[in-house]
PDB file of C-alpha atoms in Angstrom:
ATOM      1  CA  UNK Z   1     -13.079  -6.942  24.522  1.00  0.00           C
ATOM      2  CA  UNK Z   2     -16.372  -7.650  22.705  1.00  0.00           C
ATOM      3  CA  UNK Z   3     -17.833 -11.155  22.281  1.00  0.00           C
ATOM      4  CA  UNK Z   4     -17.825 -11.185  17.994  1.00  0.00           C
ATOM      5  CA  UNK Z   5     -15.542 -13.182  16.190  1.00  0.00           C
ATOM      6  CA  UNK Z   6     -15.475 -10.746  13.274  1.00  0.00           C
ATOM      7  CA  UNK Z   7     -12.336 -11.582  11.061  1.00  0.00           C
ATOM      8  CA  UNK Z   8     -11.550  -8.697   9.329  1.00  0.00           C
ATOM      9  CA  UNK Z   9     -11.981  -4.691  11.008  1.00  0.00           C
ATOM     10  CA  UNK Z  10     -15.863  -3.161  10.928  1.00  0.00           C
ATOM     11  CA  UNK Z  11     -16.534  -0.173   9.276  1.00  0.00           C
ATOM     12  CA  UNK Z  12     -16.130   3.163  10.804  1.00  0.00           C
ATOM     13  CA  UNK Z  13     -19.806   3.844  12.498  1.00  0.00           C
ATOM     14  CA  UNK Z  14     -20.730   6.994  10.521  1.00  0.00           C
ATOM     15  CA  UNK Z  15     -20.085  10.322  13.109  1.00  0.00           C
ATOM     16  CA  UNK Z  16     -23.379  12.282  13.880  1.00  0.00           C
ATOM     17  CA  UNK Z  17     -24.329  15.204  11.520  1.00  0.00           C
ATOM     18  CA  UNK Z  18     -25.631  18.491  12.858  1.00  0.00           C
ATOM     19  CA  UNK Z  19     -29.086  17.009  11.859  1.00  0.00           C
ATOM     20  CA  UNK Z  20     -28.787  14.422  14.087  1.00  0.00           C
ATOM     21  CA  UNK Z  21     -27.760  16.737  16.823  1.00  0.00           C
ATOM     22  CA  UNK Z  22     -29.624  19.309  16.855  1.00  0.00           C
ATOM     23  CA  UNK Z  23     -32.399  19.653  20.076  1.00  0.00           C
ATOM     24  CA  UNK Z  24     -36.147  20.902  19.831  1.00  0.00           C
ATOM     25  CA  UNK Z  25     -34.770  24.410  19.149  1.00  0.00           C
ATOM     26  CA  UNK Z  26     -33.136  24.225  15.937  1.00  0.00           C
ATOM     27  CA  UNK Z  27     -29.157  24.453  17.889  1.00  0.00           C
ATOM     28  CA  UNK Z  28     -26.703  21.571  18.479  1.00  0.00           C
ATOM     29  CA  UNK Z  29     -27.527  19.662  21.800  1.00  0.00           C
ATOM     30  CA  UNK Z  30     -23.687  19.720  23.303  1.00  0.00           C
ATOM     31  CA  UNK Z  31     -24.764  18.303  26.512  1.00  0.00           C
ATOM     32  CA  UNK Z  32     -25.762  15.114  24.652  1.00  0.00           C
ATOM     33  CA  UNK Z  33     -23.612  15.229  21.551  1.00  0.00           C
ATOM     34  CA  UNK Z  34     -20.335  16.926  23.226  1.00  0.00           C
ATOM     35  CA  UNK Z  35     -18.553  20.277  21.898  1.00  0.00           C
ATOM     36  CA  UNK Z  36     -19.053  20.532  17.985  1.00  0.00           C
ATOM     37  CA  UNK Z  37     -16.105  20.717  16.175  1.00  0.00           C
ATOM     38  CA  UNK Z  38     -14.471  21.144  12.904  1.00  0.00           C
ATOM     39  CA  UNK Z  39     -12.828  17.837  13.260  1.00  0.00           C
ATOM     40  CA  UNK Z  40     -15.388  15.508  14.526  1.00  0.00           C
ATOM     41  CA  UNK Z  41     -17.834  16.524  10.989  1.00  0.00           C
ATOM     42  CA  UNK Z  42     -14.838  16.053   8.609  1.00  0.00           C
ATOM     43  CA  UNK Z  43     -13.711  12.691   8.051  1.00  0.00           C
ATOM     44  CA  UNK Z  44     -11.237  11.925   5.097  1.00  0.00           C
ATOM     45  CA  UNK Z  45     -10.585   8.672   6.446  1.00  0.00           C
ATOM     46  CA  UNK Z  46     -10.524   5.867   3.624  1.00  0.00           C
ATOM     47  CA  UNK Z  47     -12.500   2.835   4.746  1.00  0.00           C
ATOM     48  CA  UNK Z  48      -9.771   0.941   3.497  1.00  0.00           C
ATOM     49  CA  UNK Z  49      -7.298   3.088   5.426  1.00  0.00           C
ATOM     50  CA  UNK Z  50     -10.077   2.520   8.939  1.00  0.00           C
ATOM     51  CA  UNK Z  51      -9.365  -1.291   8.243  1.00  0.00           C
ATOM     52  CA  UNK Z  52      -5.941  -1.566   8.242  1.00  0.00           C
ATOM     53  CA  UNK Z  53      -5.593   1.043  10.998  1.00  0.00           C
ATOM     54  CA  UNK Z  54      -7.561  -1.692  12.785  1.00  0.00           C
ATOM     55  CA  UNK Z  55      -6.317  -5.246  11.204  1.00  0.00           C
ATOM     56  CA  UNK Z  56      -4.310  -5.593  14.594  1.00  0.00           C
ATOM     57  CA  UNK Z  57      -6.582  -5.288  16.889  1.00  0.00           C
ATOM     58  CA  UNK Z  58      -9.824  -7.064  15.427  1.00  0.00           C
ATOM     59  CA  UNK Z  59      -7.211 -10.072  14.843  1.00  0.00           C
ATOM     60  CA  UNK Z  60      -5.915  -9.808  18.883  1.00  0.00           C
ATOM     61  CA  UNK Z  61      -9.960  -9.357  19.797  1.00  0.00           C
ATOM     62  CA  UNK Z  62     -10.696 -12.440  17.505  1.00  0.00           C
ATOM     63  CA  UNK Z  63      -7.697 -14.390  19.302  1.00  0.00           C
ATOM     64  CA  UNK Z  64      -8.734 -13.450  22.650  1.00  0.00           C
ATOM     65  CA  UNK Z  65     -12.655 -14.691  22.172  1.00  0.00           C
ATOM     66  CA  UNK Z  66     -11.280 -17.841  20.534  1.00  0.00           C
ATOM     67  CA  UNK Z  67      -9.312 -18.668  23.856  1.00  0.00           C
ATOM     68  CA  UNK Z  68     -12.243 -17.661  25.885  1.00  0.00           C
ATOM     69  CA  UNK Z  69     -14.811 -19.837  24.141  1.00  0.00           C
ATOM     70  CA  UNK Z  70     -12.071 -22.795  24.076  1.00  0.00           C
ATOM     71  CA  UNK Z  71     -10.468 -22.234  27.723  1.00  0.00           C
ATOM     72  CA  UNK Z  72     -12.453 -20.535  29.645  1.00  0.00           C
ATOM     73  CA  UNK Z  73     -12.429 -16.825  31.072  1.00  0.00           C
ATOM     74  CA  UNK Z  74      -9.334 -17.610  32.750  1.00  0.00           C
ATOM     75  CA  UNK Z  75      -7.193 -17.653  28.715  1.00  0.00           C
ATOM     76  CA  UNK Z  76      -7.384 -13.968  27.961  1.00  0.00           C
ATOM     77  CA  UNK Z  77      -7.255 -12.527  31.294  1.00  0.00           C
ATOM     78  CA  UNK Z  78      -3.856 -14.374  31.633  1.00  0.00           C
ATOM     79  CA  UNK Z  79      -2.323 -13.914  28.253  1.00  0.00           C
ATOM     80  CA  UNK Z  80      -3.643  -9.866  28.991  1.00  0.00           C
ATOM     81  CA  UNK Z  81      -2.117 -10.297  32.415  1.00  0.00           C
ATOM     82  CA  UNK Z  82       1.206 -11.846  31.079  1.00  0.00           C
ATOM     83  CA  UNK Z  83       1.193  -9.279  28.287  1.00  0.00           C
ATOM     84  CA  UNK Z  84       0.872  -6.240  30.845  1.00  0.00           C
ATOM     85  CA  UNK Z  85       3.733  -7.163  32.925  1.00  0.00           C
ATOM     86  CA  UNK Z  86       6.388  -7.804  29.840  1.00  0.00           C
ATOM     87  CA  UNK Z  87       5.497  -4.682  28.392  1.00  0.00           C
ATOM     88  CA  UNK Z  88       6.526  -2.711  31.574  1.00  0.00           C
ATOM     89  CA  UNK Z  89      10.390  -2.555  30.598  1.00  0.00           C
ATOM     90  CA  UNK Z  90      12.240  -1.690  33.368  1.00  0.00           C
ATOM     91  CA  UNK Z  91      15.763  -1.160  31.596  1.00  0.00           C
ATOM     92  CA  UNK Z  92      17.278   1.279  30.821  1.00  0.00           C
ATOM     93  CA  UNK Z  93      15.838   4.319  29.013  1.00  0.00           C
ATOM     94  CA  UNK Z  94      18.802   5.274  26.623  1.00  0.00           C
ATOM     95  CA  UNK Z  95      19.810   2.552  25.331  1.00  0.00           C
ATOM     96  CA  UNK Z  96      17.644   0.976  22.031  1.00  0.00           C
ATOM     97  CA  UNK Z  97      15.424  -1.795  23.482  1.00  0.00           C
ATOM     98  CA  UNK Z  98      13.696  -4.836  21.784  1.00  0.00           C
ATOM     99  CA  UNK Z  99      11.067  -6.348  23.711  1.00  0.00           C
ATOM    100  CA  UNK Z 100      11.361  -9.777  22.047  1.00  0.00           C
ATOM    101  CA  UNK Z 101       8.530 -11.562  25.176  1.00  0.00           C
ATOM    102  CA  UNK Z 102       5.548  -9.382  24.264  1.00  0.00           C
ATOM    103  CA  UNK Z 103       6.149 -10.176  20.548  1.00  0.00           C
ATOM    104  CA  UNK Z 104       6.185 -13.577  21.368  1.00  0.00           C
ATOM    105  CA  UNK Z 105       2.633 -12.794  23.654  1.00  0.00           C
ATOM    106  CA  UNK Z 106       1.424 -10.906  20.259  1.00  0.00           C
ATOM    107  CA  UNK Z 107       2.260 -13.662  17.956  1.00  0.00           C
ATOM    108  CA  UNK Z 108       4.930 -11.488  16.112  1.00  0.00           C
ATOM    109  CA  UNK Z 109       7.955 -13.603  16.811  1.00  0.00           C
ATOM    110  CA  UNK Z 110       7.527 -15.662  12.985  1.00  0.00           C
ATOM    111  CA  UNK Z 111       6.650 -12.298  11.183  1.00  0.00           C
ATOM    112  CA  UNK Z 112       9.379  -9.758   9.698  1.00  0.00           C
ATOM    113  CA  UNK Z 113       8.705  -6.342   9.871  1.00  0.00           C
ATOM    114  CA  UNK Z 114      10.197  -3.212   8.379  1.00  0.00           C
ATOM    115  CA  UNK Z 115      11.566  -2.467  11.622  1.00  0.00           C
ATOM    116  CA  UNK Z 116      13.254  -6.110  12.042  1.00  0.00           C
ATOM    117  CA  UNK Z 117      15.566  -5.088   9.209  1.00  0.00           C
ATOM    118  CA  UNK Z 118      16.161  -1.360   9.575  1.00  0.00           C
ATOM    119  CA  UNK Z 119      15.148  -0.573  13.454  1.00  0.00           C
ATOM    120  CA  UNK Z 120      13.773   1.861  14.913  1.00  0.00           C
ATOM    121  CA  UNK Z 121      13.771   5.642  12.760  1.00  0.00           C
ATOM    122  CA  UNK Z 122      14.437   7.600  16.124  1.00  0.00           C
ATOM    123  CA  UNK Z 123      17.281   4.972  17.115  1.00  0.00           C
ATOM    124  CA  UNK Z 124      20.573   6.770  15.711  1.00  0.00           C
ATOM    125  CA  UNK Z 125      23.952   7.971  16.585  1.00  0.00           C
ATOM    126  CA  UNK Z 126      22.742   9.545  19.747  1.00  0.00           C
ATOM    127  CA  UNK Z 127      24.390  11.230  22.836  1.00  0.00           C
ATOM    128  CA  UNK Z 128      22.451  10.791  25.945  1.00  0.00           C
ATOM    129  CA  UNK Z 129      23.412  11.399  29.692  1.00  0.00           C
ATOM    130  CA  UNK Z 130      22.412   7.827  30.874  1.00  0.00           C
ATOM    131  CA  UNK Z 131      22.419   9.716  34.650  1.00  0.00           C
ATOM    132  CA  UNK Z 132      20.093  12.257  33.928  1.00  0.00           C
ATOM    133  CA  UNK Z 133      17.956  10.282  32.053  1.00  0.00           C
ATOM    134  CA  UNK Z 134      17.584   7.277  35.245  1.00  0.00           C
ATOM    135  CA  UNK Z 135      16.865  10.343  37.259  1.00  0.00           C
ATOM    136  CA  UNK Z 136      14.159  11.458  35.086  1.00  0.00           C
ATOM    137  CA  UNK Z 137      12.838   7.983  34.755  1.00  0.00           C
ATOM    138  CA  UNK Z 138      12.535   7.280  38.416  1.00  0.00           C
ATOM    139  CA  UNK Z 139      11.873  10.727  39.516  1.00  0.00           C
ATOM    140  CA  UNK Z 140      14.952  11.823  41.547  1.00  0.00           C
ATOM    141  CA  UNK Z 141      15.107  15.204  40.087  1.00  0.00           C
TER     142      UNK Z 141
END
């Protein structure tokens, strides 16, 4: 959690080039830059696409440093506290599960999403062993 109370996403920090990497010899410094890959030197990321990617969080980081400067340290550790133990769901793992107290942590309970309307894309006309799968879940077999 950083102490900024930026309102909407930063940019994306541009990634190093092999200029920047390079050592005294001319070669890509791995030991201080990591492996060089293929990946990490293309980006076709949007900036627009970075920020929305990221709306969520900045606004829960914004939140969480509003508390803190209002309340005191104690705010966000417990909301992060409170939101930790809701979101360990200890039902069971077959059947289609809402967890309706961490949107309520989030601030999601006045918002409709897609998924409010429709559910869940992998939640279908499914059949599970509910045995097998409580025996996977609390390692039996």
């Amino acid at each position: 959690m950083s102490n900024s109370l930026r309102i909407v996403p930063e940019r994306e920090t541009p990634k190093a080039t092999l200029k920047d990497t390079v050592n005294i010899h001319g070669v890509h410094d791995t030991l201080r830059h990591g492996p060089r890959t293929l990946a990490s030197q293309h980006n076709n990321q949007s900036a627009v696409q970075n920020r929305l990617e990221n709306w969520e969080r900045t606004q829960d980081e914004l939140k969480l440093n509003l508390y803190r400067n209002v309340y005191g340290l104690h705010a966000p550790v417990r909301l992060m506290m409170e939101r930790k133990l809701v979101s360990q769901n200890p039902h069971f793992p077959a059947l289609p599960q809402s967890n309706i107290h961490l949107d309520i942590l989030m601030g999601r309970d006045s918002t409709l999403d897609v998924g409010d309307f429709f559910g869940d894309a992998d939640i279908g006309p499914q059949f599970v062993d509910i045995h097998n799968d409580m025996e996977k879940l609390r390692k039996i077999r």
